[in-house]
Coordinates of C-alpha atoms in Angstrom, one line a residue:
X27 CA 97.6 91.3 111.9
X28 CA 99.3 91.6 108.5
X29 CA 98.0 93.0 105.4
X30 CA 98.8 91.6 101.8
X31 CA 98.9 93.7 98.6
X32 CA 99.2 92.8 94.6
X33 CA 101.9 94.9 93.0
X34 CA 101.1 97.2 90.0
X35 CA 102.4 97.2 86.6
X36 CA 103.0 100.7 86.3
X37 CA 106.3 102.0 88.0
X38 CA 108.1 105.2 89.0
X39 CA 111.7 105.2 89.0
X40 CA 111.9 109.2 88.1
X41 CA 110.3 110.6 91.6
X42 CA 113.2 110.6 94.1
X43 CA 112.3 108.7 97.2
X44 CA 111.4 110.8 100.2
X45 CA 113.1 108.2 102.7
X46 CA 116.5 106.9 102.5
X47 CA 116.1 104.1 104.6
X48 CA 115.7 100.8 102.8
X49 CA 115.9 96.8 103.2
X50 CA 116.9 94.0 100.9
X51 CA 114.5 91.5 99.4
X52 CA 114.5 88.3 100.9
X53 CA 114.5 86.0 98.0
X54 CA 117.0 87.6 95.7
X55 CA 118.6 84.3 95.0
X56 CA 115.4 82.8 93.9
X57 CA 114.7 86.2 91.7
X58 CA 117.9 85.5 90.1
X59 CA 116.9 82.0 89.0
X60 CA 113.7 83.5 87.4
X61 CA 115.8 86.0 85.5
X62 CA 118.3 83.4 84.3
X63 CA 115.0 81.7 82.7
X64 CA 113.9 85.2 81.5
X65 CA 117.0 86.0 79.9
X66 CA 116.7 83.0 77.6
X67 CA 113.5 84.6 75.9
X68 CA 113.6 86.9 73.0
X69 CA 111.7 90.0 72.8
X70 CA 109.2 88.3 70.9
X71 CA 109.0 85.4 73.1
X72 CA 108.5 88.0 76.0
X73 CA 105.7 89.9 74.2
X74 CA 103.8 86.7 73.2
X75 CA 104.3 85.1 76.9
X76 CA 102.8 88.2 78.6
X77 CA 100.6 89.6 76.0
X78 CA 102.5 92.8 75.6
X79 CA 103.4 95.4 73.0
X80 CA 106.6 95.3 71.0
X81 CA 107.9 98.4 72.9
X82 CA 107.4 96.9 76.4
X83 CA 108.7 93.5 75.5
X84 CA 112.1 95.3 74.4
X85 CA 111.8 97.3 77.5
X86 CA 111.7 94.1 79.8
X87 CA 114.1 92.2 77.6
X88 CA 116.7 95.1 78.6
X89 CA 115.7 94.9 82.0
X90 CA 116.3 91.2 82.3
X91 CA 119.7 91.5 80.8
X92 CA 120.9 94.4 82.9
X93 CA 119.3 93.0 86.2
X94 CA 122.0 91.8 88.8
X95 CA 121.8 90.7 92.3
X96 CA 123.6 93.6 94.0
X97 CA 120.9 96.3 95.1
X98 CA 121.4 99.9 96.1
X99 CA 119.6 103.3 96.0
X100 CA 121.8 103.8 93.1
X101 CA 120.1 101.2 90.8
X102 CA 117.0 100.4 92.8
X103 CA 114.0 101.6 94.8
X104 CA 111.8 100.9 98.0
X105 CA 108.8 99.0 96.6
X106 CA 106.2 101.0 98.0
X107 CA 107.8 104.1 96.5
X108 CA 108.3 102.6 92.9
X109 CA 104.9 100.8 92.4
X110 CA 102.4 103.4 90.9
X111 CA 99.1 101.9 90.0
X112 CA 95.5 102.4 91.4
X113 CA 96.4 100.5 94.6
X114 CA 99.3 102.6 95.5
X115 CA 97.6 106.0 94.6
X116 CA 95.2 105.0 97.2
X117 CA 97.9 104.1 99.8
X118 CA 99.9 107.2 98.9
X119 CA 103.3 106.4 100.4
X120 CA 105.1 109.4 99.4
X121 CA 102.9 111.2 101.9
X122 CA 103.7 108.9 104.8
X123 CA 105.9 109.9 107.5
X124 CA 108.8 107.8 108.8
X125 CA 107.0 106.5 111.6
X126 CA 104.1 105.3 109.5
X127 CA 106.4 103.4 107.1
X128 CA 108.0 101.7 109.9
X129 CA 104.6 100.5 110.9
X130 CA 104.1 99.3 107.2
X131 CA 107.2 97.6 107.4
X132 CA 106.1 95.4 109.8
X133 CA 102.6 94.7 108.9
X134 CA 102.3 95.1 105.0
X135 CA 103.6 92.7 102.8
X136 CA 103.4 92.9 98.6
X137 CA 103.5 89.8 96.8
X138 CA 105.4 89.8 93.5
X139 CA 106.1 87.4 90.7
X140 CA 109.6 88.2 90.8
X141 CA 110.4 88.6 94.2
X142 CA 108.1 86.8 95.9
X143 CA 107.3 88.9 99.0
X144 CA 108.3 92.2 99.3
X145 CA 108.4 94.5 102.7
X146 CA 107.5 98.2 101.7
X147 CA 110.9 99.5 101.8
X148 CA 112.7 96.5 100.1
X149 CA 114.7 97.4 97.4
X150 CA 113.5 96.7 94.1
X151 CA 114.5 97.0 90.5
X152 CA 112.0 97.5 87.8
X153 CA 110.5 94.7 86.2
X154 CA 107.4 93.0 84.5
X155 CA 106.6 89.7 85.6
X156 CA 102.8 89.1 86.8
X157 CA 102.2 86.0 88.8
X158 CA 99.8 84.2 86.4
X159 CA 102.3 84.1 83.9
X160 CA 102.8 80.8 82.6
X161 CA 106.8 80.8 82.6
X162 CA 108.0 77.3 82.6
X163 CA 110.9 76.9 84.9
X164 CA 113.2 74.1 86.7
X165 CA 110.1 74.0 89.5
X166 CA 107.2 73.7 87.2
X167 CA 105.2 75.1 84.6
X168 CA 104.4 78.4 86.0
X169 CA 105.1 80.9 88.8
X170 CA 102.8 79.4 91.4
X171 CA 104.9 76.2 91.2
X172 CA 108.1 78.3 91.4
X173 CA 107.4 79.8 94.4
X174 CA 105.9 76.7 95.8
X175 CA 105.1 77.1 99.8
X176 CA 107.8 79.7 100.0
X177 CA 105.2 82.8 100.1
X178 CA 103.4 81.1 102.6
X179 CA 106.0 80.2 105.0
X180 CA 107.3 83.9 104.8
X181 CA 103.7 84.8 105.9
X182 CA 103.7 82.4 108.6
X183 CA 107.1 83.5 110.1
X184 CA 106.0 87.1 110.1
X185 CA 102.7 86.0 111.7
X186 CA 104.4 84.2 114.4
X187 CA 105.6 87.5 115.9
X188 CA 102.0 88.8 116.6
X189 CA 100.0 88.1 119.9
X190 CA 97.3 85.2 119.5
X191 CA 94.4 87.6 119.8
X192 CA 96.0 89.6 116.6
X193 CA 96.6 86.8 114.3
X194 CA 94.8 87.6 111.1
X195 CA 95.9 87.9 107.5
X196 CA 93.9 90.6 105.7
X197 CA 93.9 89.9 101.9
X198 CA 93.9 93.0 99.9
X199 CA 95.4 91.6 96.9
X200 CA 94.0 90.3 93.6
X201 CA 92.7 86.7 93.3
X202 CA 95.6 86.2 90.8
X203 CA 98.3 87.1 93.5
X204 CA 96.6 85.7 96.4
X205 CA 96.7 82.2 94.7
X206 CA 100.5 82.3 95.5
X207 CA 99.3 81.9 99.0
X208 CA 97.9 78.6 100.6
X209 CA 95.5 79.5 103.1
X210 CA 94.9 76.2 104.7
X211 CA 98.7 76.5 105.7
X212 CA 98.6 79.9 107.0
X213 CA 98.6 79.9 111.0
X214 CA 95.9 82.5 110.9
X215 CA 92.4 83.2 109.6
X216 CA 92.1 84.9 106.1
X217 CA 89.7 88.0 106.0
X218 CA 89.2 89.4 102.5
X219 CA 87.2 92.9 102.1
X220 CA 85.5 93.5 99.1
X221 CA 84.4 96.7 97.7
X222 CA 81.4 97.6 96.0
X223 CA 79.8 100.6 94.5
X224 CA 76.1 101.6 93.4
X225 CA 75.7 102.0 89.5
X226 CA 73.5 101.3 87.3
X227 CA 70.9 100.2 89.9
X228 CA 72.9 97.9 92.1
X229 CA 75.9 97.1 93.9
X230 CA 79.1 95.8 92.0
X231 CA 82.6 95.8 92.2
X232 CA 84.2 98.2 89.8
X233 CA 88.0 97.4 89.2
X234 CA 89.5 100.9 89.1
X235 CA 87.4 101.9 92.3
X236 CA 88.1 98.6 94.2
X237 CA 92.0 98.7 93.7
X238 CA 92.1 102.3 94.9
X239 CA 90.0 101.5 97.7
X240 CA 92.2 98.2 98.5
X241 CA 95.3 100.9 98.9
X242 CA 93.0 103.4 101.1
X243 CA 92.4 100.5 103.6
X244 CA 96.3 99.7 103.7
X245 CA 96.8 103.2 104.4
X246 CA 94.0 103.5 107.1
X247 CA 95.3 100.5 108.7
X248 CA 98.9 102.1 109.0
X249 CA 97.6 105.4 110.0
X250 CA 95.5 104.2 112.6
X251 CA 98.1 101.5 114.1
X252 CA 95.4 99.0 113.5
X253 CA 96.3 95.7 115.1
X254 CA 93.2 93.5 115.1
X255 CA 91.2 93.4 112.0
X256 CA 87.6 94.0 113.7
X257 CA 88.7 97.8 113.8
X258 CA 89.0 97.8 110.0
X259 CA 85.3 97.7 110.1
X260 CA 85.3 101.3 110.8
X261 CA 87.1 101.9 107.6
X262 CA 85.3 105.1 105.9
X263 CA 87.7 106.6 103.4
X264 CA 86.1 108.1 100.6
X265 CA 82.6 107.0 101.3
X266 CA 82.7 103.3 102.0
X267 CA 81.1 101.6 104.8
X268 CA 81.1 98.2 106.2
X269 CA 77.9 96.3 105.5
X270 CA 77.3 93.5 108.0
X271 CA 74.2 92.2 106.2
X272 CA 76.1 91.1 103.4
X273 CA 79.2 90.1 104.6
X274 CA 80.5 86.8 106.2
X275 CA 83.1 85.8 108.7
X276 CA 85.8 85.6 106.1
X277 CA 84.5 88.1 103.5
X278 CA 83.8 91.8 104.7
X279 CA 81.8 93.9 101.9
X280 CA 82.1 97.7 102.1
X281 CA 79.8 99.5 100.0
X282 CA 79.1 103.3 98.8
X283 CA 77.1 105.1 96.5
X284 CA 78.7 107.0 94.0
X285 CA 77.7 110.7 93.4

């Protein structure tokens, strides 16, 4: 079993990492091609393309100009410690022990517009490039065209290391990011957990809570060394519980009532 997550817009390059171990991204050469394209954009063009403020556009313009393919702890940080959004608050990587991070390294992948696929301990330089960005490039009109089947092949390579009984991909990524994967070409079934909260008289997906729950489930899988997806049905962090009556073989619904 492997798990995929989305990245986060928020980054933390201020807090020192609590582990020194690191690996390098697999697709740095492809990232460099994207950076070359991004370097041709002005701050105003970046702001328009990404619908971000002028200060953020200026910041990312500088990031693209400064980016180079040489990664070290002096200029980069492990991805799972650098991302700092709702998902990663739920995952809480800074509190994980070395053995936990080792397990995550083998079972967790982060989908990325710039880096394609990241292992938790892959060094990453700060960036802003969402997967849905319509950045024209030599391979097509957007990042889905740029990455093509590469992300799917990378996930299949990882799945090939699993025993047949434990082969599954648990999709804890957003729709935007999972569109970079081609499920029909995966060598394993895809299971997508859905997290709903009871509010205003009905159960529904509330974005903030759902994102945090994705991180919580990934953490649950790591701490419990889960190999087979069926064991994820016991997930009960922060009051969630599996609801078989509203779930299907591919979509597993977890619900809770807010206090």
